[in-house]
PDB file of C-alpha atoms in Angstrom:
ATOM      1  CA  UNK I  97     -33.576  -7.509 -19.234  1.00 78.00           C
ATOM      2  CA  UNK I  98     -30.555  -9.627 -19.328  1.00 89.00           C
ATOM      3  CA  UNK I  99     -26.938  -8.654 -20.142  1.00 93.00           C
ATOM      4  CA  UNK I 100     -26.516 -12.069 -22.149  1.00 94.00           C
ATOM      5  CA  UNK I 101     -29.771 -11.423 -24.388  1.00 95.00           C
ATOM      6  CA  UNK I 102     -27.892  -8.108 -24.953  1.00 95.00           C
ATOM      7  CA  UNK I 103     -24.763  -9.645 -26.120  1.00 96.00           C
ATOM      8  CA  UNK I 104     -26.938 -11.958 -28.333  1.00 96.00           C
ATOM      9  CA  UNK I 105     -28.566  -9.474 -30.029  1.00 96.00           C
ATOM     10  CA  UNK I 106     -25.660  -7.300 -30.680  1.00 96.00           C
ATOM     11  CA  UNK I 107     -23.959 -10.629 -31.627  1.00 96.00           C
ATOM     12  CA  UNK I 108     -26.910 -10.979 -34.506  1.00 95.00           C
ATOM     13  CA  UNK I 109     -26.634  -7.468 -35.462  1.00 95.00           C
ATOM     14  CA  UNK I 110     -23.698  -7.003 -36.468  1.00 95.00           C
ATOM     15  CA  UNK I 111     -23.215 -10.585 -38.011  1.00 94.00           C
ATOM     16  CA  UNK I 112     -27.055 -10.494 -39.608  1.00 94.00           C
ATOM     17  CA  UNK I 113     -26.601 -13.992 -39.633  1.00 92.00           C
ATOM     18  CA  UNK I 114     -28.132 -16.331 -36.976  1.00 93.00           C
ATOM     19  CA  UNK I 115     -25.451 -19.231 -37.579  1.00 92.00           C
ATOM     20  CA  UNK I 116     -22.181 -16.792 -37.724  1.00 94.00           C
ATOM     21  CA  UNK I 117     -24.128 -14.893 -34.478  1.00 94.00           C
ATOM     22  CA  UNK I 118     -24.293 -18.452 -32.950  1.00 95.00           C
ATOM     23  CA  UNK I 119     -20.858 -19.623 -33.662  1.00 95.00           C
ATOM     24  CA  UNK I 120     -19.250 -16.479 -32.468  1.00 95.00           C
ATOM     25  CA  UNK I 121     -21.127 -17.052 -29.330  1.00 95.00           C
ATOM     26  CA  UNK I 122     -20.238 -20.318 -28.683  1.00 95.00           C
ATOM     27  CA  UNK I 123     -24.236 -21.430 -28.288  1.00 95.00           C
ATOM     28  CA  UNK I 124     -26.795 -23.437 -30.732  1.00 96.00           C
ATOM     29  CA  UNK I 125     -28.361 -21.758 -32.539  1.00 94.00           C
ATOM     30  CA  UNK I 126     -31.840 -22.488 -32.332  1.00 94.00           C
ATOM     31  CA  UNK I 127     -30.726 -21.941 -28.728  1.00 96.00           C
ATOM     32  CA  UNK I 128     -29.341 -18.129 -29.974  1.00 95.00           C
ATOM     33  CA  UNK I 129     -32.737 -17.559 -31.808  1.00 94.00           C
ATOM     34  CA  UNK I 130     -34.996 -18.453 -28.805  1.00 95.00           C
ATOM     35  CA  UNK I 131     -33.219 -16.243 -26.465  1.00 95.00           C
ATOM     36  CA  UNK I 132     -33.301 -13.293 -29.520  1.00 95.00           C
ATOM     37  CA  UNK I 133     -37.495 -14.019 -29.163  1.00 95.00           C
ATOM     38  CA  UNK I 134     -37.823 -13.764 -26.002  1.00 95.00           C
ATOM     39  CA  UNK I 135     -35.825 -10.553 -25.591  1.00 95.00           C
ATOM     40  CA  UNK I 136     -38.435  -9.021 -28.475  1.00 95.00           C
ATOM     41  CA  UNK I 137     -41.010 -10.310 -26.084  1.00 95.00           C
ATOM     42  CA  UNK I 138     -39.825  -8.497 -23.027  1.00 93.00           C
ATOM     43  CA  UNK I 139     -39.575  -5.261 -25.220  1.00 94.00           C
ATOM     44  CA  UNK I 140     -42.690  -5.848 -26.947  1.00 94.00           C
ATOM     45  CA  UNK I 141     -41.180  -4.839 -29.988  1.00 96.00           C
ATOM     46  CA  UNK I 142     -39.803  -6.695 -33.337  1.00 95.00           C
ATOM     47  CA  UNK I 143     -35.914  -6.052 -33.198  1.00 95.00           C
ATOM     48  CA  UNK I 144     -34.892  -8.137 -36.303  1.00 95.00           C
ATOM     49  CA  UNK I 145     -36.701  -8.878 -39.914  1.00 94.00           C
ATOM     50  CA  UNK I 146     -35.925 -12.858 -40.748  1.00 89.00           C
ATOM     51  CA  UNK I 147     -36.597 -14.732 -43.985  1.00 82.00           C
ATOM     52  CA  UNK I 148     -35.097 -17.862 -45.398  1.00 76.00           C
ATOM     53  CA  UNK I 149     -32.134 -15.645 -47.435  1.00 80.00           C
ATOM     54  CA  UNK I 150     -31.024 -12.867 -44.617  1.00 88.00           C
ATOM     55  CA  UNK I 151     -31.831 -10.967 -41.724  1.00 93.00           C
ATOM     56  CA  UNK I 152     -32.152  -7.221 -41.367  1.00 94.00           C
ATOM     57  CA  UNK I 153     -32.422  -4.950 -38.524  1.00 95.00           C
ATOM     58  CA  UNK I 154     -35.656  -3.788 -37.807  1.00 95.00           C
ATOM     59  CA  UNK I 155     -36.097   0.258 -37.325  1.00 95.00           C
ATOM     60  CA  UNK I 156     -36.798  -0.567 -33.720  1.00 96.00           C
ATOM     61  CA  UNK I 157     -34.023  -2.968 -33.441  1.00 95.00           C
ATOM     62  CA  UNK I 158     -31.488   0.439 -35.242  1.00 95.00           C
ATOM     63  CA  UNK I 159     -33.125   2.264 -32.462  1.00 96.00           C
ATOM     64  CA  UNK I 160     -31.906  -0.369 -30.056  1.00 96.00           C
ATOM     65  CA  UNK I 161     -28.011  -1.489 -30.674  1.00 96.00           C
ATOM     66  CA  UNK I 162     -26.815   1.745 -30.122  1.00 96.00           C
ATOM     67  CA  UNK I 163     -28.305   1.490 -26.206  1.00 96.00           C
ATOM     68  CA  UNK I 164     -27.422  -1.644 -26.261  1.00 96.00           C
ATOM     69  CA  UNK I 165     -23.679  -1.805 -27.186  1.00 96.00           C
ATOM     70  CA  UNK I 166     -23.361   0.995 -24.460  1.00 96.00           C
ATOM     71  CA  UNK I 167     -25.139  -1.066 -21.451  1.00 96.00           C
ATOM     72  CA  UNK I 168     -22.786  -3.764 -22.616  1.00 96.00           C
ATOM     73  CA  UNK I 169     -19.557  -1.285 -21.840  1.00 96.00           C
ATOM     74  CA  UNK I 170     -20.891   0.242 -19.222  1.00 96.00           C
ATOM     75  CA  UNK I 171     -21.862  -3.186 -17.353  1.00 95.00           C
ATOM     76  CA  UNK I 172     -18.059  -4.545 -18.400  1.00 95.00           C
ATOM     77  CA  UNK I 173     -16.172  -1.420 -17.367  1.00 95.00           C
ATOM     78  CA  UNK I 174     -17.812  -1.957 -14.231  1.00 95.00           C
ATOM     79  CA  UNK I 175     -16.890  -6.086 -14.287  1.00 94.00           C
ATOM     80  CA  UNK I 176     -13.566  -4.708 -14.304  1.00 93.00           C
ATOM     81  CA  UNK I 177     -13.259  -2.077 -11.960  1.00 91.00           C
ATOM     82  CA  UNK I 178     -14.859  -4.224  -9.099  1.00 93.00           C
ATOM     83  CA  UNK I 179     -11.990  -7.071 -10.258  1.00 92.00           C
ATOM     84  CA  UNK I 180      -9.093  -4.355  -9.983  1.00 91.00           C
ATOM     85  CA  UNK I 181     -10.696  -3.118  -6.786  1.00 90.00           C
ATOM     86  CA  UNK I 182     -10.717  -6.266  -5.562  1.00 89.00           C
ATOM     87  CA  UNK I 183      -7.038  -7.275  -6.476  1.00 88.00           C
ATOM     88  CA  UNK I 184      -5.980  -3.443  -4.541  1.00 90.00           C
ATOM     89  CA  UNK I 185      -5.032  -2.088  -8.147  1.00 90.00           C
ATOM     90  CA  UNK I 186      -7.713   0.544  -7.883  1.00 91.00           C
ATOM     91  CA  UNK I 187      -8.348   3.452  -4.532  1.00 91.00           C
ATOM     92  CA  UNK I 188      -6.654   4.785  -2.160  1.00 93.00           C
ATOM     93  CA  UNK I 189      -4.277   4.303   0.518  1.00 95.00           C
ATOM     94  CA  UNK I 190      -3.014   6.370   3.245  1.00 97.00           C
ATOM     95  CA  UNK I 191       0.165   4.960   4.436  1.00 97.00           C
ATOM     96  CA  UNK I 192       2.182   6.320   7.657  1.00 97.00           C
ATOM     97  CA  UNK I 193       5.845   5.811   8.015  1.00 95.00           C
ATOM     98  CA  UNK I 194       8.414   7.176  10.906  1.00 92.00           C
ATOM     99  CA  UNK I 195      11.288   9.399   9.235  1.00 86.00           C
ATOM    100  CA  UNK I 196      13.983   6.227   9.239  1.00 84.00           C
ATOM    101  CA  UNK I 197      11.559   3.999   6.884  1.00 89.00           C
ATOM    102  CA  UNK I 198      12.564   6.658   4.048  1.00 86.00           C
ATOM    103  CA  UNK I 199      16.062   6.324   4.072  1.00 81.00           C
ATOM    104  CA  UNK I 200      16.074   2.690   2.421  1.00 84.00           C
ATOM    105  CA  UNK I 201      13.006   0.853   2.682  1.00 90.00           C
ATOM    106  CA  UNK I 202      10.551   3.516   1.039  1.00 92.00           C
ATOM    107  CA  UNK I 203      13.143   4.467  -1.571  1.00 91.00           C
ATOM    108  CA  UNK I 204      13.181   0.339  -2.697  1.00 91.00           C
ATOM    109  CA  UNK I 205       9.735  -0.386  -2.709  1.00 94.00           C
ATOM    110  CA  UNK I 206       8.008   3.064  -4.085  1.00 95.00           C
ATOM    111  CA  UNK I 207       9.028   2.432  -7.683  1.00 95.00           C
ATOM    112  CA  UNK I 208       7.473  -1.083  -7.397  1.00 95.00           C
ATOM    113  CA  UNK I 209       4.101   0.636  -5.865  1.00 93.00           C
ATOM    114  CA  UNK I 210       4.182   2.590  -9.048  1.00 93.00           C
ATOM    115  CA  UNK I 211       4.972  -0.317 -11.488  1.00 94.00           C
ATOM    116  CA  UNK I 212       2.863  -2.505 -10.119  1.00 93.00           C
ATOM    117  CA  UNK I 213      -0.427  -0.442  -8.776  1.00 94.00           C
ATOM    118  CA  UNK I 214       0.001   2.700 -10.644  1.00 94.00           C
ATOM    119  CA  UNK I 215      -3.852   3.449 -10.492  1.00 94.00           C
ATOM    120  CA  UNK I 216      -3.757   3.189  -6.556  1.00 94.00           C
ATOM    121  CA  UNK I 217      -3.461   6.406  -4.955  1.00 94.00           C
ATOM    122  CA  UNK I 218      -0.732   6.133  -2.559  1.00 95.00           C
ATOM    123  CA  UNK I 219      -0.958   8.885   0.629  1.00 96.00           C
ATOM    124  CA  UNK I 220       2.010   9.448   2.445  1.00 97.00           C
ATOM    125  CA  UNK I 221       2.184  10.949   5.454  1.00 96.00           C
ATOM    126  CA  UNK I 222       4.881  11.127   7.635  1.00 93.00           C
ATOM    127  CA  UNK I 223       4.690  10.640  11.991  1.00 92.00           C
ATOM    128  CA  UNK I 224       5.842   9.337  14.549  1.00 90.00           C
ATOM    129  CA  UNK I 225       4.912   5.749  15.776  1.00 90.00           C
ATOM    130  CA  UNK I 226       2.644   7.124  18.960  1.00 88.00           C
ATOM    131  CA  UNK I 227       0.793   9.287  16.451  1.00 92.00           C
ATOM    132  CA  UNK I 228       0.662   6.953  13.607  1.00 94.00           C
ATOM    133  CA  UNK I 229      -1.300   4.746  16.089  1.00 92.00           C
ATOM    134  CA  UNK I 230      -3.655   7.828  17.358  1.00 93.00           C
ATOM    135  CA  UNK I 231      -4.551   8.080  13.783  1.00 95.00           C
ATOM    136  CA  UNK I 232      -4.878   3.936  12.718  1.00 93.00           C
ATOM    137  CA  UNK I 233      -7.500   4.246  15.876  1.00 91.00           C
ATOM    138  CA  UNK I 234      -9.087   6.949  14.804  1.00 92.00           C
ATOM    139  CA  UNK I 235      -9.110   5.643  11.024  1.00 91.00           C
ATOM    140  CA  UNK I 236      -7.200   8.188   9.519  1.00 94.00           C
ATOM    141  CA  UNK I 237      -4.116   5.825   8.172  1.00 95.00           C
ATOM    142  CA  UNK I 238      -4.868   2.230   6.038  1.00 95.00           C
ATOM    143  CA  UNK I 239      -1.268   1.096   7.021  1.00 96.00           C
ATOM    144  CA  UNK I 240       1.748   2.195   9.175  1.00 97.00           C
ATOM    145  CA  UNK I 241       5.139   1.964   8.876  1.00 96.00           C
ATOM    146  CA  UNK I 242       6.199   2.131  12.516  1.00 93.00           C
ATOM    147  CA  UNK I 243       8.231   0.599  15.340  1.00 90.00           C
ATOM    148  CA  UNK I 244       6.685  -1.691  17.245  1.00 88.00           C
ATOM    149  CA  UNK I 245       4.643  -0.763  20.392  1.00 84.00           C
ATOM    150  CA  UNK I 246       5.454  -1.674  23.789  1.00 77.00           C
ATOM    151  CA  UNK I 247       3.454  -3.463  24.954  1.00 79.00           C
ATOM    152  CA  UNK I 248       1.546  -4.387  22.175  1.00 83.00           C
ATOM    153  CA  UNK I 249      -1.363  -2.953  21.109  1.00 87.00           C
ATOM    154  CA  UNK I 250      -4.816  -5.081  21.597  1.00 89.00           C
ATOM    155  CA  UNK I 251      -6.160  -5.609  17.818  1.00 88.00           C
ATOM    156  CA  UNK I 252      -2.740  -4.430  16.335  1.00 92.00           C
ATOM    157  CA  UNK I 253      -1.476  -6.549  13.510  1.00 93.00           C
ATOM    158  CA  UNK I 254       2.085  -6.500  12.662  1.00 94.00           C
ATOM    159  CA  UNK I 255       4.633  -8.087  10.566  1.00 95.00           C
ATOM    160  CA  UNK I 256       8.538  -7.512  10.457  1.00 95.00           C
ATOM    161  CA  UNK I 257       9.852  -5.582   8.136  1.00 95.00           C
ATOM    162  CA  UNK I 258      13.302  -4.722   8.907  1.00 92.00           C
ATOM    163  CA  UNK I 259      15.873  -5.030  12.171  1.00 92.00           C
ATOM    164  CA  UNK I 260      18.706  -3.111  12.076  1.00 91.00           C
ATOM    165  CA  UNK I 261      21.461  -2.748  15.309  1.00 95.00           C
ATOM    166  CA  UNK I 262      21.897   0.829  17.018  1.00 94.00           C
ATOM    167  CA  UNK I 263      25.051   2.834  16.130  1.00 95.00           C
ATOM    168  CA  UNK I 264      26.453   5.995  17.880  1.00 95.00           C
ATOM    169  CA  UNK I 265      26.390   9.191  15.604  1.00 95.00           C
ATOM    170  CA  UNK I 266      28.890  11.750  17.237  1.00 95.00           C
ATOM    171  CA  UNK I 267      30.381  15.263  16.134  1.00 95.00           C
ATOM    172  CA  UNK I 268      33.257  14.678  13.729  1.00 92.00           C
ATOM    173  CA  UNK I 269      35.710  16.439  16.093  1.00 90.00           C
ATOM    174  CA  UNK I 270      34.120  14.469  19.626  1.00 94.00           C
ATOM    175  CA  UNK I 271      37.113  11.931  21.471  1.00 93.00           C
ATOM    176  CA  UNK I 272      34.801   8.723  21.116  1.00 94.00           C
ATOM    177  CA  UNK I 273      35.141   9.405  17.332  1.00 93.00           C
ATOM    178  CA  UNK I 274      38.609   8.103  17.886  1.00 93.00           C
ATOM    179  CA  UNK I 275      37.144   4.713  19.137  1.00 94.00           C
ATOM    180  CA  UNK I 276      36.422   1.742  16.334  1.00 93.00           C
ATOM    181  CA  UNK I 277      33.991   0.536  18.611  1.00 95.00           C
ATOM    182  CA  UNK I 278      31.946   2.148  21.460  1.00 94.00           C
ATOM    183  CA  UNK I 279      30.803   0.502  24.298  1.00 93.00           C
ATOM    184  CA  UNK I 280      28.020   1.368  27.240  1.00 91.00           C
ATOM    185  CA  UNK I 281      31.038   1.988  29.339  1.00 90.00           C
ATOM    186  CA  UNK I 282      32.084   5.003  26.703  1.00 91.00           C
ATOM    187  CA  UNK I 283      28.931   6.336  27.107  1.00 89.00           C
ATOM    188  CA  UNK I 284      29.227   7.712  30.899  1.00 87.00           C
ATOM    189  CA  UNK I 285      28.666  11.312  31.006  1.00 86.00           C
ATOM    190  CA  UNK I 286      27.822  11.962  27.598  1.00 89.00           C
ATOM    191  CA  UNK I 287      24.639  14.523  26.875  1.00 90.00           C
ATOM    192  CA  UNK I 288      22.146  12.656  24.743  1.00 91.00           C
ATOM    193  CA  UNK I 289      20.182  13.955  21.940  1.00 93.00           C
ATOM    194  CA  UNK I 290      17.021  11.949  22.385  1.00 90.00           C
ATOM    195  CA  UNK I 291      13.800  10.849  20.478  1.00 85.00           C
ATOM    196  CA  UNK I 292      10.516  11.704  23.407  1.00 87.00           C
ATOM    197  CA  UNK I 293       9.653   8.806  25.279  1.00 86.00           C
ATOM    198  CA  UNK I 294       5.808   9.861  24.612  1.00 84.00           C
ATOM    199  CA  UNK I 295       6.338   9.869  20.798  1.00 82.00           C
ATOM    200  CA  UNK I 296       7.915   6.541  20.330  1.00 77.00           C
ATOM    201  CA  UNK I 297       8.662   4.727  24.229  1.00 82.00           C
ATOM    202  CA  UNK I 298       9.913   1.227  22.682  1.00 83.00           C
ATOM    203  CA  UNK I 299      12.638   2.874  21.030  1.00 84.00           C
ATOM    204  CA  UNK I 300      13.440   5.455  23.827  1.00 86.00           C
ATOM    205  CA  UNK I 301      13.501   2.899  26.569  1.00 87.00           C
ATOM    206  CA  UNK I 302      15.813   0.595  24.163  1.00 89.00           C
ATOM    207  CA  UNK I 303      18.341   3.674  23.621  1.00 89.00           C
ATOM    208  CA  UNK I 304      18.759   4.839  27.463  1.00 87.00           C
ATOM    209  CA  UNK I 305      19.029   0.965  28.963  1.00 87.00           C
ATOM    210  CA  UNK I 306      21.624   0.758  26.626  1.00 90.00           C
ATOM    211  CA  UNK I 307      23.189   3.675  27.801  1.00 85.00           C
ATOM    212  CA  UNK I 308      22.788   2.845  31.679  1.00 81.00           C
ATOM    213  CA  UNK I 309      24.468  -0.625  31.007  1.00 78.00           C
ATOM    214  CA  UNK I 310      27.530   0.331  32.755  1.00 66.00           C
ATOM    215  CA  UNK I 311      26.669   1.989  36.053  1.00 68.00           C
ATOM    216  CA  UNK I 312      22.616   1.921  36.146  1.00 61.00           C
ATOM    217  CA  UNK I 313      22.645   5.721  36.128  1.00 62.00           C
ATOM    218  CA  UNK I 314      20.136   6.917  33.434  1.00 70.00           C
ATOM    219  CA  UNK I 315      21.848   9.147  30.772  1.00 73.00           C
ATOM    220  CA  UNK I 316      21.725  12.814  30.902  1.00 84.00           C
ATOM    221  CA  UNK I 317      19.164  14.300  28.394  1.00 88.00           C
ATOM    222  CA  UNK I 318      20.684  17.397  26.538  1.00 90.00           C
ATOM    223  CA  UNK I 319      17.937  17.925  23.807  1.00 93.00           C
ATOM    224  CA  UNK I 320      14.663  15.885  22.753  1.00 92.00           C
ATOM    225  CA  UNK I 321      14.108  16.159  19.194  1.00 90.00           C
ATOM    226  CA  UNK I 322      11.121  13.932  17.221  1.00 86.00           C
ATOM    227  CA  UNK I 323      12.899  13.383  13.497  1.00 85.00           C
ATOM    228  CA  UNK I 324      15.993  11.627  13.247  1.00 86.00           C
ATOM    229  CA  UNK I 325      17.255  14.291  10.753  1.00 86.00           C
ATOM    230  CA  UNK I 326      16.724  16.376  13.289  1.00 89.00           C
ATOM    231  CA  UNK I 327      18.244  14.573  15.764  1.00 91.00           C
ATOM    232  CA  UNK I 328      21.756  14.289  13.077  1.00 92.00           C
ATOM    233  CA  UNK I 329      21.601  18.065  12.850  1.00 92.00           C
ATOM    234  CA  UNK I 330      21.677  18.853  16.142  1.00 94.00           C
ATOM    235  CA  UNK I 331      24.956  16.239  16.800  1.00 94.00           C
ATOM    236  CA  UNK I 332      26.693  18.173  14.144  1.00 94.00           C
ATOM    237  CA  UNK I 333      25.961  21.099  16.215  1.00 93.00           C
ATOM    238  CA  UNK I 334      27.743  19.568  19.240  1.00 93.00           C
ATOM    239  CA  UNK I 335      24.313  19.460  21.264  1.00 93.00           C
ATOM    240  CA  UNK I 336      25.412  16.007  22.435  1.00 93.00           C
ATOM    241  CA  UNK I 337      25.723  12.421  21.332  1.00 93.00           C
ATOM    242  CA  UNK I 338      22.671   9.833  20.218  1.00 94.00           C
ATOM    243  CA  UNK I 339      21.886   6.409  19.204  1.00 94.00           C
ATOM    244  CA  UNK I 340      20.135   6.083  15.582  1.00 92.00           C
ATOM    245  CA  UNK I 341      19.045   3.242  13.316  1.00 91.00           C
ATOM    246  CA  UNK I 342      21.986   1.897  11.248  1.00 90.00           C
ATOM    247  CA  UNK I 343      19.954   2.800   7.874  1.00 87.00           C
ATOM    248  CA  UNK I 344      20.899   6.441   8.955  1.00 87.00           C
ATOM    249  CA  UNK I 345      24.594   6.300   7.968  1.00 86.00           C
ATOM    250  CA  UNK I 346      23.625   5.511   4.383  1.00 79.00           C
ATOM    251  CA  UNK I 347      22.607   9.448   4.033  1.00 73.00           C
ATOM    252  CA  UNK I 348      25.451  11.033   4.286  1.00 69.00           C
ATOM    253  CA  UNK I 349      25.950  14.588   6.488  1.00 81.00           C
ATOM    254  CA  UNK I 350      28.900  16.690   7.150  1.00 89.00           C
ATOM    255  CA  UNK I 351      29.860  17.426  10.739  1.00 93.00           C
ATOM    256  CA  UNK I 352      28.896  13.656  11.901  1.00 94.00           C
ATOM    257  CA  UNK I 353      30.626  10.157  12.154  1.00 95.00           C
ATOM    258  CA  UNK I 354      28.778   6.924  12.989  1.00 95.00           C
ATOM    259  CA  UNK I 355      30.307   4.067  15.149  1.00 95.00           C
ATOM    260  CA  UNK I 356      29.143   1.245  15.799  1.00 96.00           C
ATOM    261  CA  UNK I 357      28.391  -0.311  19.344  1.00 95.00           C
ATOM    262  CA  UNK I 358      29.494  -3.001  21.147  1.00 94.00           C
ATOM    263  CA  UNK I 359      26.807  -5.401  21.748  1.00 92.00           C
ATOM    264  CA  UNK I 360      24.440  -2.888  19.893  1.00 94.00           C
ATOM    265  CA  UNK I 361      20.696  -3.583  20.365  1.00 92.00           C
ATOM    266  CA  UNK I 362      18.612  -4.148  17.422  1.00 93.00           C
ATOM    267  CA  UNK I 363      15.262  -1.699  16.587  1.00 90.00           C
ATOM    268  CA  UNK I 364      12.279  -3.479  14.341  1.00 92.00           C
ATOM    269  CA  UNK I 365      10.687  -1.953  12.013  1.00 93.00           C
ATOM    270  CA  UNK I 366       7.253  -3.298  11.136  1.00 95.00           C
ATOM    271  CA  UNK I 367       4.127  -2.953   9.210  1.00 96.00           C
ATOM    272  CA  UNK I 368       1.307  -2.074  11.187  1.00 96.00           C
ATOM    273  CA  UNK I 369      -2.565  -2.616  10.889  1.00 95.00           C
ATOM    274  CA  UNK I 370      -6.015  -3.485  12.296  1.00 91.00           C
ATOM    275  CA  UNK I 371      -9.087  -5.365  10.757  1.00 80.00           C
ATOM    276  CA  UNK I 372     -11.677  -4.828  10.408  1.00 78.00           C
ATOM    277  CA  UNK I 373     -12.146  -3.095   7.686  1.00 77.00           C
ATOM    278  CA  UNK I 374     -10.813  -5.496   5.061  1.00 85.00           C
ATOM    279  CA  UNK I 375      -8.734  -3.513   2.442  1.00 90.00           C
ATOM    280  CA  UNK I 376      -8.044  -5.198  -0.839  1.00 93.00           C
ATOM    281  CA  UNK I 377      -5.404  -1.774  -1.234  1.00 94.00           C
ATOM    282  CA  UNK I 378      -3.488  -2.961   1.920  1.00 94.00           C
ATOM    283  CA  UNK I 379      -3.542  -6.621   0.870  1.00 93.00           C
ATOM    284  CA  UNK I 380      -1.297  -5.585  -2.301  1.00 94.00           C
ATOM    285  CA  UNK I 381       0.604  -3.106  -0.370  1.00 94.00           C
ATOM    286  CA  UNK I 382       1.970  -5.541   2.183  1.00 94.00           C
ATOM    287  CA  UNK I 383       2.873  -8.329  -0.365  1.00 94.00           C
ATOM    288  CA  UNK I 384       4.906  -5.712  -1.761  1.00 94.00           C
ATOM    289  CA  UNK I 385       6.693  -4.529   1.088  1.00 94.00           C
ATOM    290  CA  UNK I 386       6.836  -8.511   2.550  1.00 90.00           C
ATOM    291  CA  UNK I 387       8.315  -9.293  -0.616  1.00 85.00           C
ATOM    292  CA  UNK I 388      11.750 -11.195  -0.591  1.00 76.00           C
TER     293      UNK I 388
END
């Protein structure tokens, strides 16, 4: 049985008029009224009652419209969730994102998610970069927000989100605060609070060769911590000094000052993926987080 012989007869039943049916249709008519006989033939039953003045409904073809207006809904509610589906509207995505993605990026572009795809059900789930790629392998993320691996990753798409310099975060009361500008040389001797090497080594190995610049000596580790509010917290405690993203002075913290650096290295942070499978959900994410 075909969906358009459906749509015909429901067409001719509720117009009971072959050449209004026909018009509204957009076909000939004796075209329409073929296509009505040969759905009565399939059914082997008379759906409508013709003579040269009007045509009636037949008690089979009563019977009938009610089924068949419903097949008709069904057939284009399911038209349009396989289009929305397809355009990433509709689903689910589980989206990973180290802790420095939600001071500004997350904040801008999660009201557009909700604007724009607010049947998509968005997953967030915060981690660190080495663990957000444990669990892309091991299929348990769609999309990460993540710096970069070092090397890269075989299979590993990526594209640039943000890159932000390194600045110094330091107790409020330590002498560098004194300093407008802090250079590796300033750095000599200083306790480091430090992100593991194992949960994220790009941006570990870019924080201690900055710190060795002056005299090759690697900098002495006072305290490993994994989140960088973590990391913040434990500088206002007077654990030692660190080297964050510059998107971390936006949030502001008593007990802390940020400085800049001279010749301050610069941290990526990118979106992260690997295909197969295709995702129509990730598709829309990433034109929304790429977006200008």
């Amino acid at each position: 049985m075909e969906l358009r012989r459906l749509r015909y007869f429901v067409a001719v039943a509720e117009e009971l008029h072959f050449g209004r049916a026909a018009e509204r249709l957009g076909i000939a008519q004796p075209a329409l009224s073929q296509q009505i006989q040969r759905l009565e033939t399939d059914l082997g039953v008379r759906l409508l009652i013709r003579n040269r003045r009007r045509v009636t409904l037949s008690p089979a073809g009563n019977a009938f419209l009610p089924g068949a207006r419903e097949t008709l809904a069904h057939a284009d509610r399911a038209a349009r969730t396989a289009r929305r589906t397809a355009a990433g509207e509709l689903g689910r995505l589980v989206l990973g994102f180290v802790g420095s993605a939600a001071d500004e990026l997350l904040p801008r572009v999660l009201p557009v998610f909700r604007a724009r795809l607010p049947d998509l059900r968005l997953v967030l789930r915060e981690m660190t970069s080495a663990e957000q790629l444990a669990a892309l392998a091991r299929g348990g993320l769609d999309l990460c927000l993540m710096r970069p691996p070092s090397p890269p990753v075989p299979g590993l798409r990526t594209r640039l989100l943000t890159r932000q310099p390194l600045v110094a975060v330091l107790p409020s009361g330590h002498p560098l605060a004194d300093l407008e500008e802090i250079a590796p040389a300033d750095l000599r001797g200083e306790s480091l609070v430090l992100f593991p090497r194992e949960k994220g080594p790009w941006l570990h190995d870019v924080i201690t060769s900055y710190c060795h610049r002056a005299d090759g000596a690697r900098p002495e580790v006072a305290q490993e911590a994994v989140m960088m509010q973590t990391i913040i917290a434990l500088v206002a405690a007077g654990t030692g000094i660190s080297l964050v993203p510059a998107s971390q002075r936006s949030l502001a913290r008593p007990g802390v000052v940020f400085r800049p650096l001279t010749g301050a290295p610069v941290v990526d942070l990118v979106a992260a993926w690997s295909e197969p499978p295709y995702s129509p959900a990730r598709t829309a994410a990433l034109a929304i987080l790429c977006a200008p």
